[in-house]
Amino acid sequence: PVEQLRLPPSLLSLTFGSGFDRSVAQLVLPPGLQRLAFGAGFSQPIHPSMLPASLDELRFRYRYPVEVLPSIIALPSSSMQIW
């Protein structure tokens, strides 16, 4: 299960492949993570509070539900790029 992943604190970039479509609600992301990418099959909700302040780039491939994006775009980190 994703919630049991122990990500190293030094991790800067994390990419989930196109076949990944599981909840990440319980996933603890490293505080220094700069880039997070989800593959084409990902359609799970992402709560803005789970994203570290260090995140510079958030990528969704292809089909991410548009109705979820406004809450992510409203994050304080105005320099974050969302693709």
mmCIF file of N, CA, C and O in Angstrom:
data_model
loop_
_atom_site.group_PDB
_atom_site.id
_atom_site.type_symbol
_atom_site.label_atom_id
_atom_site.label_comp_id
_atom_site.label_asym_id
_atom_site.label_seq_id
_atom_site.Cartn_x
_atom_site.Cartn_y
_atom_site.Cartn_z
ATOM 1 N N PRO A 1 0.822 -1.206 0.000
ATOM 2 C CA PRO A 1 0.000 0.000 0.000
ATOM 3 C C PRO A 1 0.865 1.269 0.000
ATOM 4 O O PRO A 1 1.905 1.317 0.643
ATOM 5 N N VAL A 2 0.387 2.289 -0.673
ATOM 6 C CA VAL A 2 1.113 3.556 -0.789
ATOM 7 C C VAL A 2 1.371 4.182 0.571
ATOM 8 O O VAL A 2 2.444 4.733 0.815
ATOM 9 N N GLU A 3 0.415 4.103 1.468
ATOM 10 C CA GLU A 3 0.582 4.751 2.771
ATOM 11 C C GLU A 3 1.692 4.127 3.602
ATOM 12 O O GLU A 3 2.137 4.708 4.583
ATOM 13 N N GLN A 4 2.190 2.965 3.212
ATOM 14 C CA GLN A 4 3.278 2.329 3.940
ATOM 15 C C GLN A 4 4.649 2.653 3.347
ATOM 16 O O GLN A 4 5.667 2.214 3.875
ATOM 17 N N LEU A 5 4.667 3.419 2.266
ATOM 18 C CA LEU A 5 5.942 3.808 1.671
ATOM 19 C C LEU A 5 6.714 4.708 2.625
ATOM 20 O O LEU A 5 6.153 5.615 3.231
ATOM 21 N N ARG A 6 7.986 4.464 2.740
ATOM 22 C CA ARG A 6 8.859 5.316 3.543
ATOM 23 C C ARG A 6 9.800 6.011 2.566
ATOM 24 O O ARG A 6 10.766 5.436 2.098
ATOM 25 N N LEU A 7 9.483 7.227 2.243
ATOM 26 C CA LEU A 7 10.281 7.975 1.281
ATOM 27 C C LEU A 7 11.444 8.657 1.992
ATOM 28 O O LEU A 7 11.258 9.237 3.064
ATOM 29 N N PRO A 8 12.634 8.618 1.388
ATOM 30 C CA PRO A 8 13.781 9.258 2.041
ATOM 31 C C PRO A 8 13.613 10.774 2.099
ATOM 32 O O PRO A 8 13.099 11.386 1.169
ATOM 33 N N PRO A 9 14.032 11.391 3.191
ATOM 34 C CA PRO A 9 13.881 12.841 3.332
ATOM 35 C C PRO A 9 14.654 13.625 2.283
ATOM 36 O O PRO A 9 14.331 14.772 2.001
ATOM 37 N N SER A 10 15.661 13.012 1.670
ATOM 38 C CA SER A 10 16.472 13.703 0.660
ATOM 39 C C SER A 10 15.864 13.623 -0.750
ATOM 40 O O SER A 10 16.403 14.219 -1.683
ATOM 41 N N LEU A 11 14.725 12.950 -0.893
ATOM 42 C CA LEU A 11 14.087 12.795 -2.210
ATOM 43 C C LEU A 11 13.643 14.152 -2.762
ATOM 44 O O LEU A 11 12.954 14.920 -2.084
ATOM 45 N N LEU A 12 14.046 14.463 -3.989
ATOM 46 C CA LEU A 12 13.695 15.745 -4.616
ATOM 47 C C LEU A 12 12.621 15.612 -5.675
ATOM 48 O O LEU A 12 11.898 16.568 -5.957
ATOM 49 N N SER A 13 12.510 14.430 -6.294
ATOM 50 C CA SER A 13 11.571 14.235 -7.388
ATOM 51 C C SER A 13 10.899 12.876 -7.245
ATOM 52 O O SER A 13 11.550 11.873 -6.934
ATOM 53 N N LEU A 14 9.583 12.842 -7.489
ATOM 54 C CA LEU A 14 8.818 11.597 -7.388
ATOM 55 C C LEU A 14 7.840 11.531 -8.552
ATOM 56 O O LEU A 14 7.069 12.469 -8.773
ATOM 57 N N THR A 15 7.893 10.435 -9.308
ATOM 58 C CA THR A 15 7.006 10.241 -10.454
ATOM 59 C C THR A 15 6.262 8.922 -10.305
ATOM 60 O O THR A 15 6.884 7.881 -10.078
ATOM 61 N N PHE A 16 4.953 8.976 -10.428
ATOM 62 C CA PHE A 16 4.124 7.775 -10.437
ATOM 63 C C PHE A 16 3.779 7.472 -11.889
ATOM 64 O O PHE A 16 3.394 8.370 -12.630
ATOM 65 N N GLY A 17 3.887 6.231 -12.285
ATOM 66 C CA GLY A 17 3.650 5.826 -13.671
ATOM 67 C C GLY A 17 2.196 5.888 -14.087
ATOM 68 O O GLY A 17 1.289 6.124 -13.280
ATOM 69 N N SER A 18 1.956 5.621 -15.365
ATOM 70 C CA SER A 18 0.614 5.757 -15.948
ATOM 71 C C SER A 18 -0.390 4.754 -15.391
ATOM 72 O O SER A 18 -1.588 4.999 -15.439
ATOM 73 N N GLY A 19 0.051 3.655 -14.840
ATOM 74 C CA GLY A 19 -0.865 2.663 -14.282
ATOM 75 C C GLY A 19 -1.245 2.928 -12.835
ATOM 76 O O GLY A 19 -2.051 2.212 -12.249
ATOM 77 N N PHE A 20 -0.696 3.985 -12.253
ATOM 78 C CA PHE A 20 -0.950 4.281 -10.838
ATOM 79 C C PHE A 20 -2.219 5.107 -10.677
ATOM 80 O O PHE A 20 -2.331 6.216 -11.205
ATOM 81 N N ASP A 21 -3.199 4.566 -9.936
ATOM 82 C CA ASP A 21 -4.435 5.293 -9.641
ATOM 83 C C ASP A 21 -4.933 4.866 -8.263
ATOM 84 O O ASP A 21 -6.005 4.294 -8.121
ATOM 85 N N ARG A 22 -4.130 5.129 -7.263
ATOM 86 C CA ARG A 22 -4.484 4.788 -5.894
ATOM 87 C C ARG A 22 -4.473 6.051 -5.043
ATOM 88 O O ARG A 22 -3.814 7.025 -5.368
ATOM 89 N N SER A 23 -5.177 6.005 -3.944
ATOM 90 C CA SER A 23 -5.227 7.155 -3.047
ATOM 91 C C SER A 23 -3.839 7.470 -2.490
ATOM 92 O O SER A 23 -3.087 6.577 -2.119
ATOM 93 N N VAL A 24 -3.533 8.748 -2.446
ATOM 94 C CA VAL A 24 -2.266 9.203 -1.859
ATOM 95 C C VAL A 24 -2.538 10.032 -0.604
ATOM 96 O O VAL A 24 -1.646 10.702 -0.098
ATOM 97 N N ALA A 25 -3.761 9.973 -0.115
ATOM 98 C CA ALA A 25 -4.169 10.793 1.028
ATOM 99 C C ALA A 25 -3.316 10.545 2.267
ATOM 100 O O ALA A 25 -3.078 11.463 3.049
ATOM 101 N N GLN A 26 -2.839 9.333 2.461
ATOM 102 C CA GLN A 26 -2.061 9.002 3.647
ATOM 103 C C GLN A 26 -0.554 9.013 3.388
ATOM 104 O O GLN A 26 0.234 8.734 4.276
ATOM 105 N N LEU A 27 -0.154 9.334 2.173
ATOM 106 C CA LEU A 27 1.256 9.345 1.816
ATOM 107 C C LEU A 27 1.929 10.587 2.402
ATOM 108 O O LEU A 27 1.435 11.703 2.244
ATOM 109 N N VAL A 28 3.029 10.389 3.091
ATOM 110 C CA VAL A 28 3.777 11.510 3.660
ATOM 111 C C VAL A 28 4.924 11.824 2.715
ATOM 112 O O VAL A 28 5.834 11.019 2.534
ATOM 113 N N LEU A 29 4.852 12.991 2.103
ATOM 114 C CA LEU A 29 5.882 13.405 1.154
ATOM 115 C C LEU A 29 7.031 14.084 1.892
ATOM 116 O O LEU A 29 6.802 14.806 2.869
ATOM 117 N N PRO A 30 8.260 13.881 1.429
ATOM 118 C CA PRO A 30 9.414 14.510 2.086
ATOM 119 C C PRO A 30 9.297 16.035 2.058
ATOM 120 O O PRO A 30 8.812 16.612 1.069
ATOM 121 N N PRO A 31 9.719 16.700 3.104
ATOM 122 C CA PRO A 31 9.574 18.157 3.187
ATOM 123 C C PRO A 31 10.365 18.924 2.129
ATOM 124 O O PRO A 31 10.036 20.063 1.827
ATOM 125 N N GLY A 32 11.379 18.320 1.535
ATOM 126 C CA GLY A 32 12.185 19.001 0.522
ATOM 127 C C GLY A 32 11.830 18.625 -0.911
ATOM 128 O O GLY A 32 12.519 19.035 -1.842
ATOM 129 N N LEU A 33 10.737 17.880 -1.108
ATOM 130 C CA LEU A 33 10.347 17.445 -2.447
ATOM 131 C C LEU A 33 10.095 18.652 -3.352
ATOM 132 O O LEU A 33 9.387 19.585 -2.970
ATOM 133 N N GLN A 34 10.689 18.643 -4.543
ATOM 134 C CA GLN A 34 10.550 19.766 -5.473
ATOM 135 C C GLN A 34 9.656 19.456 -6.663
ATOM 136 O O GLN A 34 9.039 20.351 -7.218
ATOM 137 N N ARG A 35 9.596 18.200 -7.077
ATOM 138 C CA ARG A 35 8.829 17.828 -8.267
ATOM 139 C C ARG A 35 8.009 16.583 -7.981
ATOM 140 O O ARG A 35 8.520 15.602 -7.468
ATOM 141 N N LEU A 36 6.714 16.649 -8.330
ATOM 142 C CA LEU A 36 5.812 15.521 -8.148
ATOM 143 C C LEU A 36 5.021 15.346 -9.441
ATOM 144 O O LEU A 36 4.419 16.303 -9.942
ATOM 145 N N ALA A 37 5.037 14.137 -9.989
ATOM 146 C CA ALA A 37 4.351 13.888 -11.260
ATOM 147 C C ALA A 37 3.488 12.630 -11.149
ATOM 148 O O ALA A 37 3.898 11.636 -10.544
ATOM 149 N N PHE A 38 2.303 12.712 -11.740
ATOM 150 C CA PHE A 38 1.381 11.583 -11.784
ATOM 151 C C PHE A 38 1.125 11.215 -13.233
ATOM 152 O O PHE A 38 0.970 12.087 -14.083
ATOM 153 N N GLY A 39 1.045 9.913 -13.504
ATOM 154 C CA GLY A 39 0.823 9.424 -14.856
ATOM 155 C C GLY A 39 -0.596 9.633 -15.344
ATOM 156 O O GLY A 39 -1.477 10.104 -14.617
ATOM 157 N N ALA A 40 -0.843 9.230 -16.579
ATOM 158 C CA ALA A 40 -2.113 9.468 -17.263
ATOM 159 C C ALA A 40 -3.311 8.825 -16.576
ATOM 160 O O ALA A 40 -4.421 9.330 -16.658
ATOM 161 N N GLY A 41 -3.126 7.736 -15.874
ATOM 162 C CA GLY A 41 -4.248 7.042 -15.258
ATOM 163 C C GLY A 41 -4.667 7.573 -13.900
ATOM 164 O O GLY A 41 -5.669 7.141 -13.339
ATOM 165 N N PHE A 42 -3.941 8.536 -13.348
ATOM 166 C CA PHE A 42 -4.224 9.017 -11.996
ATOM 167 C C PHE A 42 -5.439 9.930 -11.963
ATOM 168 O O PHE A 42 -5.524 10.907 -12.700
ATOM 169 N N SER A 43 -6.399 9.607 -11.070
ATOM 170 C CA SER A 43 -7.607 10.440 -10.959
ATOM 171 C C SER A 43 -8.074 10.562 -9.508
ATOM 172 O O SER A 43 -9.242 10.824 -9.255
ATOM 173 N N GLN A 44 -7.174 10.369 -8.561
ATOM 174 C CA GLN A 44 -7.522 10.452 -7.142
ATOM 175 C C GLN A 44 -7.434 11.893 -6.642
ATOM 176 O O GLN A 44 -6.660 12.688 -7.164
ATOM 177 N N PRO A 45 -8.219 12.229 -5.623
ATOM 178 C CA PRO A 45 -8.128 13.588 -5.074
ATOM 179 C C PRO A 45 -6.797 13.815 -4.363
ATOM 180 O O PRO A 45 -6.215 12.892 -3.788
ATOM 181 N N ILE A 46 -6.328 15.044 -4.425
ATOM 182 C CA ILE A 46 -5.118 15.454 -3.728
ATOM 183 C C ILE A 46 -5.479 16.664 -2.880
ATOM 184 O O ILE A 46 -5.942 17.674 -3.398
ATOM 185 N N HIS A 47 -5.275 16.548 -1.595
ATOM 186 C CA HIS A 47 -5.559 17.677 -0.722
ATOM 187 C C HIS A 47 -4.314 18.565 -0.679
ATOM 188 O O HIS A 47 -3.202 18.074 -0.504
ATOM 189 N N PRO A 48 -4.479 19.856 -0.843
ATOM 190 C CA PRO A 48 -3.321 20.758 -0.845
ATOM 191 C C PRO A 48 -2.422 20.626 0.377
ATOM 192 O O PRO A 48 -1.219 20.829 0.284
ATOM 193 N N SER A 49 -2.975 20.258 1.519
ATOM 194 C CA SER A 49 -2.171 20.159 2.740
ATOM 195 C C SER A 49 -1.148 19.024 2.687
ATOM 196 O O SER A 49 -0.202 19.017 3.470
ATOM 197 N N MET A 50 -1.324 18.085 1.774
ATOM 198 C CA MET A 50 -0.358 16.984 1.678
ATOM 199 C C MET A 50 0.878 17.375 0.878
ATOM 200 O O MET A 50 1.878 16.687 0.899
ATOM 201 N N LEU A 51 0.819 18.495 0.176
ATOM 202 C CA LEU A 51 1.934 18.916 -0.667
ATOM 203 C C LEU A 51 2.923 19.763 0.140
ATOM 204 O O LEU A 51 2.528 20.724 0.789
ATOM 205 N N PRO A 52 4.205 19.404 0.082
ATOM 206 C CA PRO A 52 5.188 20.185 0.843
ATOM 207 C C PRO A 52 5.365 21.587 0.264
ATOM 208 O O PRO A 52 5.188 21.813 -0.937
ATOM 209 N N ALA A 53 5.723 22.528 1.103
ATOM 210 C CA ALA A 53 5.918 23.920 0.683
ATOM 211 C C ALA A 53 7.050 24.055 -0.324
ATOM 212 O O ALA A 53 7.079 25.005 -1.103
ATOM 213 N N SER A 54 7.953 23.107 -0.338
ATOM 214 C CA SER A 54 9.110 23.149 -1.242
ATOM 215 C C SER A 54 8.760 22.777 -2.683
ATOM 216 O O SER A 54 9.570 22.954 -3.584
ATOM 217 N N LEU A 55 7.543 22.284 -2.913
ATOM 218 C CA LEU A 55 7.161 21.795 -4.241
ATOM 219 C C LEU A 55 7.149 22.925 -5.271
ATOM 220 O O LEU A 55 6.460 23.926 -5.102
ATOM 221 N N ASP A 56 7.943 22.761 -6.329
ATOM 222 C CA ASP A 56 8.028 23.757 -7.402
ATOM 223 C C ASP A 56 7.231 23.336 -8.623
ATOM 224 O O ASP A 56 6.819 24.180 -9.414
ATOM 225 N N GLU A 57 7.053 22.036 -8.787
ATOM 226 C CA GLU A 57 6.415 21.543 -10.013
ATOM 227 C C GLU A 57 5.492 20.383 -9.685
ATOM 228 O O GLU A 57 5.887 19.430 -9.016
ATOM 229 N N LEU A 58 4.266 20.475 -10.147
ATOM 230 C CA LEU A 58 3.267 19.423 -9.981
ATOM 231 C C LEU A 58 2.746 19.083 -11.365
ATOM 232 O O LEU A 58 2.215 19.953 -12.049
ATOM 233 N N ARG A 59 2.923 17.837 -11.780
ATOM 234 C CA ARG A 59 2.527 17.436 -13.134
ATOM 235 C C ARG A 59 1.462 16.350 -13.107
ATOM 236 O O ARG A 59 1.544 15.416 -12.330
ATOM 237 N N PHE A 60 0.488 16.541 -13.983
ATOM 238 C CA PHE A 60 -0.526 15.523 -14.224
ATOM 239 C C PHE A 60 -0.478 15.199 -15.698
ATOM 240 O O PHE A 60 -0.474 16.115 -16.527
ATOM 241 N N ARG A 61 -0.462 13.953 -16.023
ATOM 242 C CA ARG A 61 -0.437 13.547 -17.423
ATOM 243 C C ARG A 61 -1.854 13.277 -17.908
ATOM 244 O O ARG A 61 -2.490 12.343 -17.442
ATOM 245 N N TYR A 62 -2.336 14.142 -18.726
ATOM 246 C CA TYR A 62 -3.505 13.850 -19.545
ATOM 247 C C TYR A 62 -4.867 14.042 -18.914
ATOM 248 O O TYR A 62 -5.553 14.973 -19.248
ATOM 249 N N ARG A 63 -5.341 13.210 -17.984
ATOM 250 C CA ARG A 63 -6.749 13.199 -17.637
ATOM 251 C C ARG A 63 -7.097 13.603 -16.213
ATOM 252 O O ARG A 63 -8.102 13.156 -15.691
ATOM 253 N N TYR A 64 -6.340 14.408 -15.570
ATOM 254 C CA TYR A 64 -6.669 14.723 -14.177
ATOM 255 C C TYR A 64 -7.955 15.541 -14.113
ATOM 256 O O TYR A 64 -8.140 16.478 -14.897
ATOM 257 N N PRO A 65 -8.868 15.203 -13.182
ATOM 258 C CA PRO A 65 -10.147 15.931 -13.076
ATOM 259 C C PRO A 65 -9.946 17.424 -12.809
ATOM 260 O O PRO A 65 -9.387 17.802 -11.792
ATOM 261 N N VAL A 66 -10.412 18.233 -13.697
ATOM 262 C CA VAL A 66 -10.214 19.682 -13.623
ATOM 263 C C VAL A 66 -10.837 20.297 -12.374
ATOM 264 O O VAL A 66 -10.319 21.255 -11.828
ATOM 265 N N GLU A 67 -11.922 19.732 -11.858
ATOM 266 C CA GLU A 67 -12.589 20.320 -10.694
ATOM 267 C C GLU A 67 -11.721 20.284 -9.433
ATOM 268 O O GLU A 67 -11.976 21.002 -8.479
ATOM 269 N N VAL A 68 -10.684 19.483 -9.412
ATOM 270 C CA VAL A 68 -9.810 19.403 -8.240
ATOM 271 C C VAL A 68 -8.728 20.476 -8.289
ATOM 272 O O VAL A 68 -8.239 20.928 -7.256
ATOM 273 N N LEU A 69 -8.379 20.934 -9.456
ATOM 274 C CA LEU A 69 -7.260 21.865 -9.605
ATOM 275 C C LEU A 69 -7.407 23.201 -8.879
ATOM 276 O O LEU A 69 -6.424 23.697 -8.360
ATOM 277 N N PRO A 70 -8.582 23.822 -8.802
ATOM 278 C CA PRO A 70 -8.648 25.128 -8.117
ATOM 279 C C PRO A 70 -8.116 25.105 -6.694
ATOM 280 O O PRO A 70 -7.453 26.043 -6.265
ATOM 281 N N SER A 71 -8.367 24.045 -5.942
ATOM 282 C CA SER A 71 -7.871 24.005 -4.568
ATOM 283 C C SER A 71 -6.361 23.870 -4.526
ATOM 284 O O SER A 71 -5.706 24.345 -3.608
ATOM 285 N N ILE A 72 -5.779 23.223 -5.516
ATOM 286 C CA ILE A 72 -4.325 23.083 -5.565
ATOM 287 C C ILE A 72 -3.696 24.391 -6.036
ATOM 288 O O ILE A 72 -2.687 24.838 -5.510
ATOM 289 N N ILE A 73 -4.318 25.031 -7.008
ATOM 290 C CA ILE A 73 -3.790 26.282 -7.545
ATOM 291 C C ILE A 73 -3.790 27.379 -6.481
ATOM 292 O O ILE A 73 -2.955 28.262 -6.484
ATOM 293 N N ALA A 74 -4.690 27.301 -5.514
ATOM 294 C CA ALA A 74 -4.799 28.316 -4.468
ATOM 295 C C ALA A 74 -3.733 28.179 -3.380
ATOM 296 O O ALA A 74 -3.767 28.887 -2.396
ATOM 297 N N LEU A 75 -2.797 27.293 -3.560
ATOM 298 C CA LEU A 75 -1.740 27.118 -2.569
ATOM 299 C C LEU A 75 -0.900 28.389 -2.439
ATOM 300 O O LEU A 75 -0.738 29.128 -3.388
ATOM 301 N N PRO A 76 -0.338 28.612 -1.246
ATOM 302 C CA PRO A 76 0.470 29.818 -1.031
ATOM 303 C C PRO A 76 1.703 29.902 -1.911
ATOM 304 O O PRO A 76 2.184 30.973 -2.200
ATOM 305 N N SER A 77 2.221 28.781 -2.354
ATOM 306 C CA SER A 77 3.426 28.782 -3.180
ATOM 307 C C SER A 77 3.087 29.231 -4.594
ATOM 308 O O SER A 77 2.791 28.436 -5.470
ATOM 309 N N SER A 78 3.098 30.524 -4.810
ATOM 310 C CA SER A 78 2.686 31.074 -6.104
ATOM 311 C C SER A 78 3.650 30.738 -7.235
ATOM 312 O O SER A 78 3.316 30.892 -8.402
ATOM 313 N N SER A 79 4.845 30.259 -6.899
ATOM 314 C CA SER A 79 5.809 29.933 -7.949
ATOM 315 C C SER A 79 5.665 28.501 -8.449
ATOM 316 O O SER A 79 6.360 28.087 -9.358
ATOM 317 N N MET A 80 4.721 27.726 -7.874
ATOM 318 C CA MET A 80 4.539 26.346 -8.294
ATOM 319 C C MET A 80 3.990 26.274 -9.717
ATOM 320 O O MET A 80 3.065 26.989 -10.067
ATOM 321 N N GLN A 81 4.579 25.406 -10.517
ATOM 322 C CA GLN A 81 4.093 25.172 -11.880
ATOM 323 C C GLN A 81 3.202 23.931 -11.876
ATOM 324 O O GLN A 81 3.582 22.910 -11.310
ATOM 325 N N ILE A 82 2.023 24.050 -12.468
ATOM 326 C CA ILE A 82 1.115 22.909 -12.584
ATOM 327 C C ILE A 82 0.930 22.599 -14.051
ATOM 328 O O ILE A 82 0.535 23.467 -14.827
ATOM 329 N N TRP A 83 1.266 21.387 -14.422
ATOM 330 C CA TRP A 83 1.188 20.959 -15.830
ATOM 331 C C TRP A 83 0.112 19.914 -15.970
ATOM 332 O O TRP A 83 0.015 19.009 -15.260
#
